[in-house]
CSV table of C-alpha atoms in Angstrom, one decimal:
chain,number,residue,atom,x,y,z
A,943,MET,CA,-114.1,40.4,19.1
A,944,PRO,CA,-116.0,38.1,16.8
A,945,ILE,CA,-113.6,38.1,13.9
A,946,HIS,CA,-110.9,36.1,15.4
A,947,PRO,CA,-107.2,37.1,14.9
A,948,THR,CA,-106.0,33.6,14.0
A,949,ALA,CA,-108.7,33.2,11.4
A,950,ALA,CA,-107.6,36.4,9.6
A,951,ALA,CA,-103.9,36.1,10.2
A,952,ALA,CA,-101.5,35.6,7.3
A,953,VAL,CA,-100.0,32.2,7.3
A,954,PRO,CA,-96.3,31.9,6.4
A,955,HIS,CA,-95.6,29.5,3.5
A,956,ASP,CA,-94.1,26.3,4.7
A,957,PRO,CA,-92.8,24.1,1.8
A,958,ALA,CA,-92.5,21.1,4.1
A,959,ARG,CA,-96.1,21.3,5.3
A,960,LYS,CA,-98.2,18.2,4.5
A,961,ALA,CA,-101.2,18.3,2.1
A,962,PRO,CA,-104.1,20.3,3.6
A,963,GLU,CA,-107.1,18.6,5.1
A,964,ASN,CA,-109.6,21.3,4.2
A,965,LEU,CA,-112.8,19.4,5.3
A,966,LYS,CA,-111.3,18.8,8.7
A,967,GLY,CA,-110.3,22.4,8.9
A,968,ILE,CA,-113.8,23.6,8.0
A,969,VAL,CA,-115.2,21.5,10.8
A,970,LEU,CA,-112.7,22.7,13.3
A,971,ILE,CA,-113.0,26.4,12.5
A,972,THR,CA,-116.8,26.1,12.6
A,973,LEU,CA,-116.5,24.7,16.1
A,974,GLY,CA,-114.1,27.5,17.0
A,975,PHE,CA,-116.6,30.2,15.9
A,976,ILE,CA,-119.4,28.4,17.7
A,977,CYS,CA,-117.3,28.6,20.8
A,978,PHE,CA,-116.4,32.2,20.3
A,979,GLY,CA,-120.1,33.1,19.7
A,980,ALA,CA,-120.9,31.4,23.0
A,981,THR,CA,-118.1,33.3,24.7
A,982,ASP,CA,-119.4,36.7,23.5
A,983,ALA,CA,-123.0,35.8,24.5
A,984,LEU,CA,-121.9,34.7,28.0
A,985,ALA,CA,-119.8,37.8,28.3
A,986,LYS,CA,-122.8,40.0,27.5
A,987,LEU,CA,-124.8,38.1,30.1
A,988,LEU,CA,-122.1,38.6,32.7
A,989,THR,CA,-122.0,42.4,32.1
A,990,SER,CA,-125.4,42.6,33.7
A,991,GLU,CA,-123.8,41.6,37.0
A,992,LEU,CA,-120.1,42.6,36.8
A,993,PRO,CA,-118.1,45.5,35.4
A,994,PRO,CA,-117.2,45.0,31.8
A,995,LEU,CA,-113.5,45.2,32.4
A,996,GLN,CA,-113.7,42.4,34.9
A,997,VAL,CA,-115.6,40.3,32.4
A,998,VAL,CA,-112.9,41.0,29.8
A,999,TRP,CA,-110.3,39.9,32.2
A,1000,MET,CA,-112.2,36.7,32.9
A,1001,ARG,CA,-112.6,36.1,29.2
A,1002,GLN,CA,-109.0,36.6,28.4
A,1003,THR,CA,-108.0,34.3,31.2
A,1004,GLY,CA,-109.8,31.6,29.3
A,1005,LEU,CA,-107.8,32.4,26.2
A,1006,PHE,CA,-104.6,32.4,28.3
A,1007,LEU,CA,-105.4,29.0,29.7
A,1008,GLY,CA,-105.9,27.8,26.1
A,1009,VAL,CA,-102.4,29.2,25.2
A,1010,LEU,CA,-100.9,27.4,28.3
A,1011,VAL,CA,-102.3,24.1,27.0
A,1012,MET,CA,-100.8,24.9,23.5
A,1013,ILE,CA,-97.4,25.6,25.1
A,1014,ALA,CA,-97.6,22.4,27.2
A,1015,ILE,CA,-98.3,20.4,24.0
A,1016,ARG,CA,-95.8,22.1,21.6
A,1017,GLY,CA,-93.2,23.3,24.0
A,1018,THR,CA,-91.8,26.7,25.2
A,1019,HIS,CA,-90.0,27.3,21.8
A,1020,LEU,CA,-93.3,28.8,20.7
A,1021,LEU,CA,-92.3,31.9,22.7
A,1022,ARG,CA,-89.2,32.5,20.6
A,1023,THR,CA,-89.6,35.7,18.5
A,1024,ARG,CA,-87.3,38.1,16.7
A,1025,HIS,CA,-89.9,40.9,17.1
A,1026,PRO,CA,-90.9,41.1,20.8
A,1027,VAL,CA,-91.9,44.8,20.5
A,1028,VAL,CA,-94.2,44.2,17.6
A,1029,GLN,CA,-95.7,41.2,19.4
A,1030,ILE,CA,-96.3,43.2,22.6
A,1031,GLY,CA,-97.8,46.0,20.6
A,1032,ARG,CA,-100.2,43.5,19.0
A,1033,GLY,CA,-101.1,42.3,22.4
A,1034,VAL,CA,-102.0,45.9,23.5
A,1035,LEU,CA,-104.3,46.3,20.5
A,1036,ALA,CA,-105.8,42.9,21.3
A,1037,THR,CA,-106.6,44.2,24.8
A,1038,GLY,CA,-108.3,47.3,23.4
A,1039,SER,CA,-110.3,45.3,20.9
A,1040,ALA,CA,-111.6,42.8,23.5
A,1041,ALA,CA,-112.3,45.5,26.1
A,1042,PHE,CA,-114.1,47.9,23.7
A,1043,PHE,CA,-116.3,45.0,22.3
A,1044,ILE,CA,-117.5,43.7,25.6
A,1045,ILE,CA,-118.2,47.3,26.9
A,1046,ALA,CA,-120.2,47.8,23.7
A,1047,ILE,CA,-122.3,44.6,23.9
A,1048,SER,CA,-123.3,45.5,27.4
A,1049,ASN,CA,-125.4,48.2,25.7
A,1050,VAL,CA,-126.3,47.0,22.2
A,1051,PRO,CA,-127.7,43.7,20.8
A,1052,LEU,CA,-125.1,41.0,20.1
A,1053,ALA,CA,-126.0,40.5,16.4
A,1054,ASP,CA,-125.8,44.3,15.7
A,1055,ALA,CA,-122.4,44.5,17.3
A,1056,THR,CA,-121.1,41.5,15.5
A,1057,ALA,CA,-122.3,42.9,12.1
A,1058,VAL,CA,-120.5,46.2,12.7
A,1059,THR,CA,-117.2,44.4,13.6
A,1060,PHE,CA,-117.3,42.9,10.1
A,1061,ILE,CA,-115.9,46.2,8.8
A,1062,ALA,CA,-112.5,45.2,10.3
A,1063,PRO,CA,-111.3,43.5,7.1
A,1064,PHE,CA,-112.0,46.7,5.2
A,1065,LEU,CA,-110.1,48.7,7.7
A,1066,VAL,CA,-107.2,46.2,7.3
A,1067,THR,CA,-107.2,46.8,3.6
A,1068,ALA,CA,-107.1,50.6,4.1
A,1069,ALA,CA,-104.4,50.5,6.8
A,1070,GLY,CA,-102.3,48.1,4.7
A,1071,ALA,CA,-102.4,50.6,1.8
A,1072,LEU,CA,-101.6,53.6,4.0
A,1073,PHE,CA,-99.0,52.2,6.3
A,1074,LEU,CA,-97.5,49.2,4.5
A,1075,ARG,CA,-97.8,50.6,1.0
A,1076,GLU,CA,-99.7,47.5,-0.1
A,1077,PRO,CA,-101.1,47.9,-3.6
A,1078,VAL,CA,-104.9,48.1,-3.5
A,1079,GLY,CA,-106.8,48.3,-6.8
A,1080,VAL,CA,-110.0,50.1,-7.7
A,1081,ARG,CA,-112.1,47.0,-7.2
A,1082,ARG,CA,-110.9,46.5,-3.7
A,1083,TRP,CA,-111.4,50.1,-2.8
A,1084,ALA,CA,-114.9,49.9,-4.2
A,1085,ALA,CA,-115.5,46.8,-1.9
A,1086,VAL,CA,-114.3,48.8,1.0
A,1087,ALA,CA,-116.8,51.6,0.2
A,1088,VAL,CA,-119.6,49.2,-0.2
A,1089,GLY,CA,-118.7,47.6,3.1
A,1090,PHE,CA,-119.0,50.9,4.9
A,1091,VAL,CA,-122.4,51.5,3.3
A,1092,GLY,CA,-123.4,48.2,4.8
A,1093,MET,CA,-122.3,49.4,8.2
A,1094,VAL,CA,-124.3,52.6,7.9
A,1095,ILE,CA,-127.4,50.5,7.0
A,1096,VAL,CA,-126.8,48.4,10.2
A,1097,ILE,CA,-126.4,51.4,12.6
A,1098,ARG,CA,-128.9,53.8,10.8
A,1099,PRO,CA,-127.8,57.1,12.4
A,1100,GLY,CA,-130.8,59.4,12.8
A,1101,ALA,CA,-133.3,56.6,12.4
A,1102,GLY,CA,-134.3,56.5,16.1
A,1103,VAL,CA,-132.7,53.2,16.8
A,1104,PHE,CA,-129.0,54.3,16.9
A,1105,HIS,CA,-127.1,53.8,20.2
A,1106,PRO,CA,-123.9,55.8,20.9
A,1107,ALA,CA,-122.2,52.6,22.1
A,1108,ILE,CA,-122.0,51.5,18.5
A,1109,PHE,CA,-119.0,53.8,18.2
A,1110,ILE,CA,-117.3,51.6,20.8
A,1111,VAL,CA,-117.8,48.6,18.5
A,1112,ILE,CA,-116.2,50.7,15.7
A,1113,ALA,CA,-113.3,51.4,18.1
A,1114,ALA,CA,-113.0,47.6,18.7
A,1115,ALA,CA,-112.9,46.9,15.0
A,1116,THR,CA,-110.3,49.6,14.5
A,1117,CYS,CA,-108.1,48.1,17.2
A,1118,PHE,CA,-108.6,44.7,15.5
A,1119,ALA,CA,-107.6,46.1,12.1
A,1120,MET,CA,-104.4,47.7,13.4
A,1121,ARG,CA,-103.6,44.4,15.1
A,1122,GLN,CA,-103.9,42.7,11.8
A,1123,VAL,CA,-101.6,45.2,10.2
A,1124,LEU,CA,-99.0,44.1,12.7
A,1125,SER,CA,-99.9,40.5,11.9
A,1126,ARG,CA,-98.8,41.2,8.3
A,1127,VAL,CA,-95.5,42.6,9.6
A,1128,LEU,CA,-95.0,39.4,11.5
A,1129,SER,CA,-96.1,37.1,8.6
A,1130,GLY,CA,-93.3,34.8,7.6
A,1131,GLU,CA,-91.3,35.7,10.7
A,1132,ASP,CA,-93.3,34.1,13.6
A,1133,SER,CA,-95.8,31.3,13.5
A,1134,ILE,CA,-99.5,31.9,14.2
A,1135,ALA,CA,-99.2,30.0,17.5
A,1136,THR,CA,-96.3,32.2,18.6
A,1137,THR,CA,-98.3,35.4,17.8
A,1138,VAL,CA,-101.4,34.2,19.6
A,1139,ALA,CA,-99.3,33.2,22.6
A,1140,TYR,CA,-97.8,36.6,22.9
A,1141,THR,CA,-101.1,38.3,22.3
A,1142,SER,CA,-102.8,36.3,25.0
A,1143,ILE,CA,-100.0,36.8,27.6
A,1144,THR,CA,-99.8,40.5,27.0
A,1145,SER,CA,-103.5,41.0,27.1
A,1146,THR,CA,-103.9,39.0,30.3
A,1147,LEU,CA,-101.1,40.9,32.1
A,1148,LEU,CA,-102.5,44.3,31.1
A,1149,LEU,CA,-106.1,43.4,32.1
A,1150,THR,CA,-104.9,42.1,35.5
A,1151,LEU,CA,-103.6,45.5,36.5
A,1152,PRO,CA,-107.0,47.2,37.0
A,1153,VAL,CA,-108.9,44.1,38.3
A,1154,PRO,CA,-108.1,44.8,42.1
A,1155,PHE,CA,-109.6,48.3,41.8
A,1156,ILE,CA,-112.8,47.3,39.9
A,1157,TRP,CA,-113.4,43.8,41.3
A,1158,GLU,CA,-117.0,43.0,42.3
A,1159,THR,CA,-117.8,39.7,44.0
A,1160,PRO,CA,-120.7,38.1,42.2
A,1161,ALA,CA,-123.9,38.3,44.2
A,1162,HIS,CA,-125.6,35.4,42.5
A,1163,GLY,CA,-124.6,31.8,42.3
A,1164,TRP,CA,-125.3,31.4,38.6
A,1165,VAL,CA,-122.4,33.8,37.8
A,1166,TRP,CA,-119.9,31.4,39.2
A,1167,MET,CA,-121.2,28.8,36.7
A,1168,VAL,CA,-121.2,31.1,33.7
A,1169,VAL,CA,-117.6,32.4,34.3
A,1170,PRO,CA,-115.9,29.1,33.9
A,1171,ALA,CA,-118.2,28.2,31.0
A,1172,MET,CA,-117.1,31.5,29.2
A,1173,ALA,CA,-113.5,30.8,29.9
A,1174,LEU,CA,-113.7,27.2,28.7
A,1175,ALA,CA,-115.5,28.3,25.5
A,1176,ALA,CA,-112.8,31.0,24.9
A,1177,GLY,CA,-110.0,28.5,25.4
A,1178,ALA,CA,-111.6,25.8,23.3
A,1179,GLY,CA,-112.3,28.3,20.5
A,1180,GLU,CA,-108.7,29.3,20.5
A,1181,ILE,CA,-107.5,25.7,20.2
A,1182,PHE,CA,-110.0,24.8,17.5
A,1183,ILE,CA,-109.1,27.8,15.3
A,1184,ILE,CA,-105.4,27.3,15.6
A,1185,ARG,CA,-105.7,23.6,14.8
A,1186,ALA,CA,-107.9,24.5,11.8
A,1187,LEU,CA,-105.2,26.7,10.4
A,1188,ASP,CA,-102.7,24.0,11.0
A,1189,VAL,CA,-104.5,21.4,8.9
A,1190,ALA,CA,-106.3,23.5,6.3
A,1191,GLN,CA,-105.6,26.3,3.8
A,1192,ALA,CA,-106.3,29.7,5.2
A,1193,VAL,CA,-108.1,30.8,2.0
A,1194,VAL,CA,-110.6,28.0,2.5
A,1195,VAL,CA,-111.4,28.5,6.1
A,1196,ALA,CA,-111.1,32.3,6.5
A,1197,PRO,CA,-114.5,33.1,4.9
A,1198,LEU,CA,-116.2,31.1,7.7
A,1199,GLN,CA,-115.5,33.9,10.0
A,1200,TYR,CA,-118.7,35.4,8.7
A,1201,SER,CA,-120.7,32.5,10.2
A,1202,MET,CA,-120.3,34.5,13.5
A,1203,ILE,CA,-123.5,36.4,12.6
A,1204,ILE,CA,-125.4,33.1,12.6
A,1205,TRP,CA,-124.1,32.1,16.1
A,1206,SER,CA,-124.5,35.7,17.5
A,1207,THR,CA,-128.1,35.8,16.3
A,1208,LEU,CA,-128.8,32.4,17.7
A,1209,TYR,CA,-127.3,33.1,21.1
A,1210,GLY,CA,-128.8,36.5,21.2
A,1211,PHE,CA,-132.3,35.1,20.7
A,1212,LEU,CA,-131.8,32.2,23.2
A,1213,LEU,CA,-130.4,34.3,26.0
A,1214,PHE,CA,-131.8,37.8,25.4
A,1215,ALA,CA,-134.8,37.4,23.1
A,1216,ASP,CA,-133.0,39.7,20.6
A,1217,LEU,CA,-133.5,39.3,16.9
A,1218,PRO,CA,-131.9,41.5,14.3
A,1219,ASP,CA,-134.4,43.5,12.2
A,1220,GLY,CA,-134.5,43.6,8.4
A,1221,PHE,CA,-132.1,46.6,8.1
A,1222,THR,CA,-129.5,44.8,10.2
A,1223,LEU,CA,-129.8,41.7,8.1
A,1224,LEU,CA,-129.6,43.7,4.9
A,1225,GLY,CA,-126.6,45.7,6.1
A,1226,CYS,CA,-124.9,42.5,7.3
A,1227,ALA,CA,-125.5,40.9,3.9
A,1228,VAL,CA,-123.9,43.9,2.1
A,1229,ILE,CA,-120.9,43.8,4.5
A,1230,VAL,CA,-120.4,40.0,4.1
A,1231,ALA,CA,-120.7,40.1,0.3
A,1232,SER,CA,-118.1,42.9,0.2
A,1233,GLY,CA,-115.9,41.1,2.6
A,1234,LEU,CA,-116.0,37.8,0.7
A,1235,TYR,CA,-115.1,39.7,-2.5
A,1236,THR,CA,-112.2,41.4,-0.7
A,1237,LEU,CA,-110.9,38.0,0.6
A,1238,ASN,CA,-111.2,36.6,-3.0
A,1239,ARG,CA,-109.3,39.6,-4.4
A,1240,GLU,CA,-106.5,39.2,-1.8
A,1241,ARG,CA,-106.3,35.5,-2.7
A,1242,ILE,CA,-105.9,36.3,-6.4
A,1243,VAL,CA,-103.3,39.0,-5.7
A,1244,ALA,CA,-101.4,36.6,-3.4
A,1245,ARG,CA,-101.4,34.0,-6.1
A,1246,GLN,CA,-100.1,36.4,-8.7
A,1247,GLN,CA,-97.3,37.5,-6.3
A,1248,ARG,CA,-96.3,33.9,-5.7
A,1249,ARG,CA,-96.2,33.3,-9.4
A,1250,GLN,CA,-94.1,36.4,-10.0
A,1251,ALA,CA,-91.7,35.4,-7.2
A,1252,GLN,CA,-91.4,31.9,-8.7
A,1253,ALA,CA,-90.7,33.3,-12.2
A,1254,GLU,CA,-88.1,35.7,-10.8
A,1255,ALA,CA,-86.4,32.8,-8.9
A,1256,ARG,CA,-86.3,30.7,-12.1
A,1257,ASN,CA,-84.8,33.6,-14.1
A,1258,GLU,CA,-82.1,34.1,-11.4
A,1259,ALA,CA,-81.4,30.4,-11.5
A,1260,GLU,CA,-81.1,30.4,-15.3
A,1261,ALA,CA,-78.9,33.5,-15.2
A,1262,ALA,CA,-76.6,31.9,-12.6
A,1263,ALA,CA,-76.4,28.7,-14.8
A,1264,ARG,CA,-75.4,30.7,-17.8
A,1265,MET,CA,-72.7,32.5,-15.9
A,1266,GLU,CA,-71.3,29.2,-14.8
A,1267,GLU,CA,-71.2,28.0,-18.4
A,1268,LEU,CA,-69.3,31.1,-19.4
């Protein structure tokens, strides 16, 4: 899934955290999305030789190796959580998201699939309002509606270029959105690194179950070179993005998730001679503009909530001080 979970995850506030290094974070997260774009492109290439689920398993194994490196560096305390059921549920949704996306890109151009996945933030907004009772104003609902219009422009049902597999991309985006709803439940409870570790472990274990029944030994030597390259790119992307969120402010680096359309288009052209047409680019521009507006509105709302919480804390402190005086 192009829009990476760590890039969109809510980051718990840490008062002791050092001053952010936003420029460094921008460089790191850009490298991360370049790696994930390469991962998706190589996964699409491998689906021409191997079953999609086998490719998903190989891809998630790369992420799993990245998590193992992270645990080796930071320690096993990363696996401590007060919400194991929620963490496992998030991992199940991650499995569905990755599986649906790779199945879809075996049938549709990479740039088109990437553009459609950009509806995920709008689904997160809608799900947050419905399930978490998060306040969503008229302007953000309007941005959601515009984002879906952009998706319709990309897929163009009835225009003769529509492929049914695009619905699988929508299923991938839906799984991703529900996964992000669980991320918001976990926000402030577990660190991003802990959440990513549980997601990767759960996903890898689930995908390992069907592998013996669908396994196909690669018939061409180039496949054995592409598989480790895909796994390495996936693991490197995981590390880059987690590190970016460690050193920079999430509100600064999160919009760079939309750079995935650049890398997907580039890799799609280099490997498959695919170039998005004008309608795909137009629809993508509409989705990205709406998504950036939504991100900005969420930043404003979060800032207002922080100010309100600080004001309430001051009022309580003043009230307590007055009580002591009396």
